PDB file of C-alpha atoms in Angstrom:
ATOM      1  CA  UNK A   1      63.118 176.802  90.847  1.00  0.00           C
ATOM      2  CA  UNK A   2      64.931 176.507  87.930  1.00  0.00           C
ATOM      3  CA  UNK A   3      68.140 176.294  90.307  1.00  0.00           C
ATOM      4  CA  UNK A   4      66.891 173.357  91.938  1.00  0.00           C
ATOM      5  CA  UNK A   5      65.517 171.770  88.814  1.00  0.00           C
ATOM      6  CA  UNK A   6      69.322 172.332  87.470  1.00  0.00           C
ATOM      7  CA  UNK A   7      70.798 170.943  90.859  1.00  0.00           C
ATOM      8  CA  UNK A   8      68.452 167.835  90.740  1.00  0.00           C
ATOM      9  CA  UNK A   9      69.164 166.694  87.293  1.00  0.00           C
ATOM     10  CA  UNK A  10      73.101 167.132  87.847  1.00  0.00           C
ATOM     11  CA  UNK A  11      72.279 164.830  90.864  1.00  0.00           C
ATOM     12  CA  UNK A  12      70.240 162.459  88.663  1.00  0.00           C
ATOM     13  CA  UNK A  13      73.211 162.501  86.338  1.00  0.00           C
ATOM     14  CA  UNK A  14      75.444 161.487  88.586  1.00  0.00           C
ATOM     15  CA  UNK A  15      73.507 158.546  90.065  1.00  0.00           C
ATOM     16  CA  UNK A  16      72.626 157.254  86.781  1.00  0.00           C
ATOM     17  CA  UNK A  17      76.354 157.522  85.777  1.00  0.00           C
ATOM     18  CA  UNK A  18      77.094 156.044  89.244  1.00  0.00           C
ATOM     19  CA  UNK A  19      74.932 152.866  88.014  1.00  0.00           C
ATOM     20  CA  UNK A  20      75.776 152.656  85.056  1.00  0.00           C
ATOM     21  CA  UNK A  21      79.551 152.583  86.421  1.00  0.00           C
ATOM     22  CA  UNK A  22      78.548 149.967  89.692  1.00  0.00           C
ATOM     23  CA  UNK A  23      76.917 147.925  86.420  1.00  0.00           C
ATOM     24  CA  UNK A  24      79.776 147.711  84.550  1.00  0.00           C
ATOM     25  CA  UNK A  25      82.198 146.866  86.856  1.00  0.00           C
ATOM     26  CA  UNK A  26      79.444 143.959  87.994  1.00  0.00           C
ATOM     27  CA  UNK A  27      79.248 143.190  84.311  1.00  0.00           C
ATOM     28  CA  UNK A  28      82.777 143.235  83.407  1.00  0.00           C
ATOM     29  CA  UNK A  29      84.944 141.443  86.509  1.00  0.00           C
ATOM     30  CA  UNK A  30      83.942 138.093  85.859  1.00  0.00           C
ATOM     31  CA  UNK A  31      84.844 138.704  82.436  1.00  0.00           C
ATOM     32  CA  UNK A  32      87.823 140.489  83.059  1.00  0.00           C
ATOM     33  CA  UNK A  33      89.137 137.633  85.666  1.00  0.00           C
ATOM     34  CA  UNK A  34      87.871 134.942  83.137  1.00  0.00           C
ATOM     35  CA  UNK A  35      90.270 136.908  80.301  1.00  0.00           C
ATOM     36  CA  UNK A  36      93.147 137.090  82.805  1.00  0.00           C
ATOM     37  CA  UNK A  37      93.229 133.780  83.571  1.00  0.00           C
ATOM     38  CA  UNK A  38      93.685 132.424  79.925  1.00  0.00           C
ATOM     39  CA  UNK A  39      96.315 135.158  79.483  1.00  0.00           C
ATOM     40  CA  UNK A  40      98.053 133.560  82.272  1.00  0.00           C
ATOM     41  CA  UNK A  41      97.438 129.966  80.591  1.00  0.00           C
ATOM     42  CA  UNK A  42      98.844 131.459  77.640  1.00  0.00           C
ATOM     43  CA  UNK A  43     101.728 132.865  79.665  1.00  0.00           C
ATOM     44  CA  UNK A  44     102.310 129.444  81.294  1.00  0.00           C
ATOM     45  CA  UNK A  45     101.880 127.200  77.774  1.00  0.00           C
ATOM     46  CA  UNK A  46     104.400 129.650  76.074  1.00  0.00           C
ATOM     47  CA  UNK A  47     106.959 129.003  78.774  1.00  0.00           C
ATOM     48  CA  UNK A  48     106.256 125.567  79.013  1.00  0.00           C
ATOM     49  CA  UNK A  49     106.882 125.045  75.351  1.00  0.00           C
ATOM     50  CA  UNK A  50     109.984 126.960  75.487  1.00  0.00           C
ATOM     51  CA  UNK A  51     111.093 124.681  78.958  1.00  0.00           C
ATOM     52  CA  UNK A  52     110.601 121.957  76.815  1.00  0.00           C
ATOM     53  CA  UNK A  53     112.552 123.389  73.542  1.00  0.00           C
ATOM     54  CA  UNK A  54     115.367 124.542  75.958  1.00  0.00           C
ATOM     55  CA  UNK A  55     115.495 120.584  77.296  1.00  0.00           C
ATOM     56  CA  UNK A  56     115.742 119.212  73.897  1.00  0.00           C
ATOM     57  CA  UNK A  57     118.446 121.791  72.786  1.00  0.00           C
ATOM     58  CA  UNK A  58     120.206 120.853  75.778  1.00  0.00           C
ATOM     59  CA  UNK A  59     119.829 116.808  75.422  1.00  0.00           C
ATOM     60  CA  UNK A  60     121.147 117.065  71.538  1.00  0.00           C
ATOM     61  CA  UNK A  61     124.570 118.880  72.667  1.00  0.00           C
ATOM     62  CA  UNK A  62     124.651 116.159  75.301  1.00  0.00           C
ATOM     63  CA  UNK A  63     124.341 113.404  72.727  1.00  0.00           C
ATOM     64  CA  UNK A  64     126.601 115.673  69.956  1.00  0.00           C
ATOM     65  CA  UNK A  65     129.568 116.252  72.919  1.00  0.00           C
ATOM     66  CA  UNK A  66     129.408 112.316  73.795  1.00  0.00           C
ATOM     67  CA  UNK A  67     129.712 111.377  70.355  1.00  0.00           C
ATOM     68  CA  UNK A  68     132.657 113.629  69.846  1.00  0.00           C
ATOM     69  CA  UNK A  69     133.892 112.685  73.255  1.00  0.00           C
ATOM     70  CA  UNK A  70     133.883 109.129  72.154  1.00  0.00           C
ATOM     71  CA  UNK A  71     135.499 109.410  68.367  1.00  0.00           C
ATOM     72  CA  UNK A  72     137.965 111.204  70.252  1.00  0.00           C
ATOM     73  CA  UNK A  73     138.351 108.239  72.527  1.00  0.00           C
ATOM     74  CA  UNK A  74     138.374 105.851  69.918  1.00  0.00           C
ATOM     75  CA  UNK A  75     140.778 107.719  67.764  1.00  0.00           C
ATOM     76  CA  UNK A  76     143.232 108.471  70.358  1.00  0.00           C
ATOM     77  CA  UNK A  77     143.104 104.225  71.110  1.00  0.00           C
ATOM     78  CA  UNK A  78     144.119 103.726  67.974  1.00  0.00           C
ATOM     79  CA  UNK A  79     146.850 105.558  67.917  1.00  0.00           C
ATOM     80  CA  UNK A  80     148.259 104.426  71.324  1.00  0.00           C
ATOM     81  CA  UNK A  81     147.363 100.811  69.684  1.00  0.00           C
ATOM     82  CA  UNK A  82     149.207 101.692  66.936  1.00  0.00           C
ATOM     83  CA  UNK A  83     152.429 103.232  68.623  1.00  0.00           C
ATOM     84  CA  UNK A  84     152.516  99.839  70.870  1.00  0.00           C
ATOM     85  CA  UNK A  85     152.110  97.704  67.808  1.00  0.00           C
ATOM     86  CA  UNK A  86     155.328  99.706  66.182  1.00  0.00           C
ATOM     87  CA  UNK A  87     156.955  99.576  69.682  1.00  0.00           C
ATOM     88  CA  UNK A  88     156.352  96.191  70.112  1.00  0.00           C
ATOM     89  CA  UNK A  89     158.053  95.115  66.495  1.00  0.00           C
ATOM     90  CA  UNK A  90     161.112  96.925  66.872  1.00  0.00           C
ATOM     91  CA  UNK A  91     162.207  95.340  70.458  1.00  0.00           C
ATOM     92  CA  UNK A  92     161.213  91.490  68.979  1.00  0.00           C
ATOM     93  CA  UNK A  93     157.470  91.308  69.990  1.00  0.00           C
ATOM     94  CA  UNK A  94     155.622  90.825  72.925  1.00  0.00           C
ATOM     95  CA  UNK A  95     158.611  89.458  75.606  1.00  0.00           C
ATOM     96  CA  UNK A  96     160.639  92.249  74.340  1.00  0.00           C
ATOM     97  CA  UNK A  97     157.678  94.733  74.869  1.00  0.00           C
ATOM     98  CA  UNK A  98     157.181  93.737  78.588  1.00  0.00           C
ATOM     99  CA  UNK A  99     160.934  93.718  78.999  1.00  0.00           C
ATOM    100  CA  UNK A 100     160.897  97.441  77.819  1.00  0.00           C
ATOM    101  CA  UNK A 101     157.874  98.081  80.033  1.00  0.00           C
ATOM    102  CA  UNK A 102     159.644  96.902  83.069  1.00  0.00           C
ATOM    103  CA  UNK A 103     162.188  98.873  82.542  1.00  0.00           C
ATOM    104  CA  UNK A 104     160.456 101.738  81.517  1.00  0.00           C
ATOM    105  CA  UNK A 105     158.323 101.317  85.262  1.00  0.00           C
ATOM    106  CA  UNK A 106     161.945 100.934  87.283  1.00  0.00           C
ATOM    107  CA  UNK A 107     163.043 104.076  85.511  1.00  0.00           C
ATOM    108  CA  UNK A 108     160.002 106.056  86.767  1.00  0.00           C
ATOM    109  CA  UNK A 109     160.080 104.434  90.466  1.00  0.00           C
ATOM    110  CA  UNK A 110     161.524 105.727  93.237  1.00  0.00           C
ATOM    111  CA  UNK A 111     161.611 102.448  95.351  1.00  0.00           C
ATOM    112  CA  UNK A 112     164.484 100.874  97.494  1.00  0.00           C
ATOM    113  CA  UNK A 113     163.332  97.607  97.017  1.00  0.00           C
ATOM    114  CA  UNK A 114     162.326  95.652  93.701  1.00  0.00           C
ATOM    115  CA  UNK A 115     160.888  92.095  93.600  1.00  0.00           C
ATOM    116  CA  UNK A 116     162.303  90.361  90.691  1.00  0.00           C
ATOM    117  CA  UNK A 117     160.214  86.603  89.616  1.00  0.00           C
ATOM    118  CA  UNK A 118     161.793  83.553  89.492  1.00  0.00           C
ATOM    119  CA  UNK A 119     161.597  80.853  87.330  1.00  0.00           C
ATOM    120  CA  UNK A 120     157.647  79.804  89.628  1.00  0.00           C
ATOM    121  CA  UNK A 121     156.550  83.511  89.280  1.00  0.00           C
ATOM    122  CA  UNK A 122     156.821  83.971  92.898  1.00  0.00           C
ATOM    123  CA  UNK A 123     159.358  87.283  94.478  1.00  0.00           C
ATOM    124  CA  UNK A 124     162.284  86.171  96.439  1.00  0.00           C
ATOM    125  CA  UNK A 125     161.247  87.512  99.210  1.00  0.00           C
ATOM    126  CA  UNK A 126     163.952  89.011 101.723  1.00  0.00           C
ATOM    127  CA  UNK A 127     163.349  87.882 104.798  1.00  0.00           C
ATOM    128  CA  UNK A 128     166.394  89.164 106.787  1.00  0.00           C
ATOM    129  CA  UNK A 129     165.096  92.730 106.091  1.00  0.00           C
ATOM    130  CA  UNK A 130     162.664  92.232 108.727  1.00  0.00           C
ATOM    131  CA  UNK A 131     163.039  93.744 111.937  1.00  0.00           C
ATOM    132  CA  UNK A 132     163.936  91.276 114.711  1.00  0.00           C
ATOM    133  CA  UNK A 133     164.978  88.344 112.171  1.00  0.00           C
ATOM    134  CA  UNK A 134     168.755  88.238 112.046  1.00  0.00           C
ATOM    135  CA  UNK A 135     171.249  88.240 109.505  1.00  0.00           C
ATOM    136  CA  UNK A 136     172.617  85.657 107.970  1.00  0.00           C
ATOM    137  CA  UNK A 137     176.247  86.070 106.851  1.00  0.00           C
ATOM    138  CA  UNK A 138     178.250  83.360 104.821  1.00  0.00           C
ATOM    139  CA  UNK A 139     180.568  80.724 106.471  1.00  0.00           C
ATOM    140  CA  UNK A 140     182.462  79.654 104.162  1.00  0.00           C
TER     141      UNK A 140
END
């Protein structure tokens, strides 16, 4: 008897330690799932806060490279305002500037044909270049 007596209490054992395990896990998954999920709001606020500090890093060397961007803009119109001002001077101000200009714009052209203004501002226009129009030749 005192086998059985043995045998029964290890089974007792085990069942109570078989509740007492069913209990806990009864007792502590709600808990468990209601700790997870404000781990997980945790997680999300901490990257959201770092989204956000990421965004404003970002938007102030936006901001810092425009504002360099546009000293550098304004600086480098100076300087071209300048060097036209000094250009300008030396070849007897402003018709001698747009003289040098045109020049400067034939020089760098490759065309065959060049429209100089008369005394209206209008081309002379060639009309015998035309195909189908024909020449005129002096008869003098």
């Amino acid at each position: 008897m005192d086998g059985q007596r043995s045998l029964f209490g290890i089974v007792m054992a085990a069942g109570l330690l078989l509740i007492i395990l069913i209990t806990g896990i009864l007792v502590g998954c709600p808990r468990y799932n209601v700790y997870q999920q404000e781990m997980a709001g945790r997680a999300k606020l901490a990257e959201a806060q770092s989204s956000r500090q990421v965004a404003v890093l970002e938007a102030r060397a936006k901001m810092e490279s425009a504002t360099s961007l546009a000293q550098a803009e304004v600086t480098r119109a100076e300087g071209a305002a300048k060097a036209n001002h000094i250009l300008q001077n030396s070849l007897g101000g402003p018709e001698g500037y747009l003289r040098y200009l045109q020049i400067q714009a034939l020089e760098t052209n490759n065309a065959k044909l060049i429209y100089v203004p008369t005394e209206a501002g209008l081309p002379v226009t060639e009309a015998s270049r035309l195909p189908g129009i024909p020449e005129q030749t002096d008869r003098n």
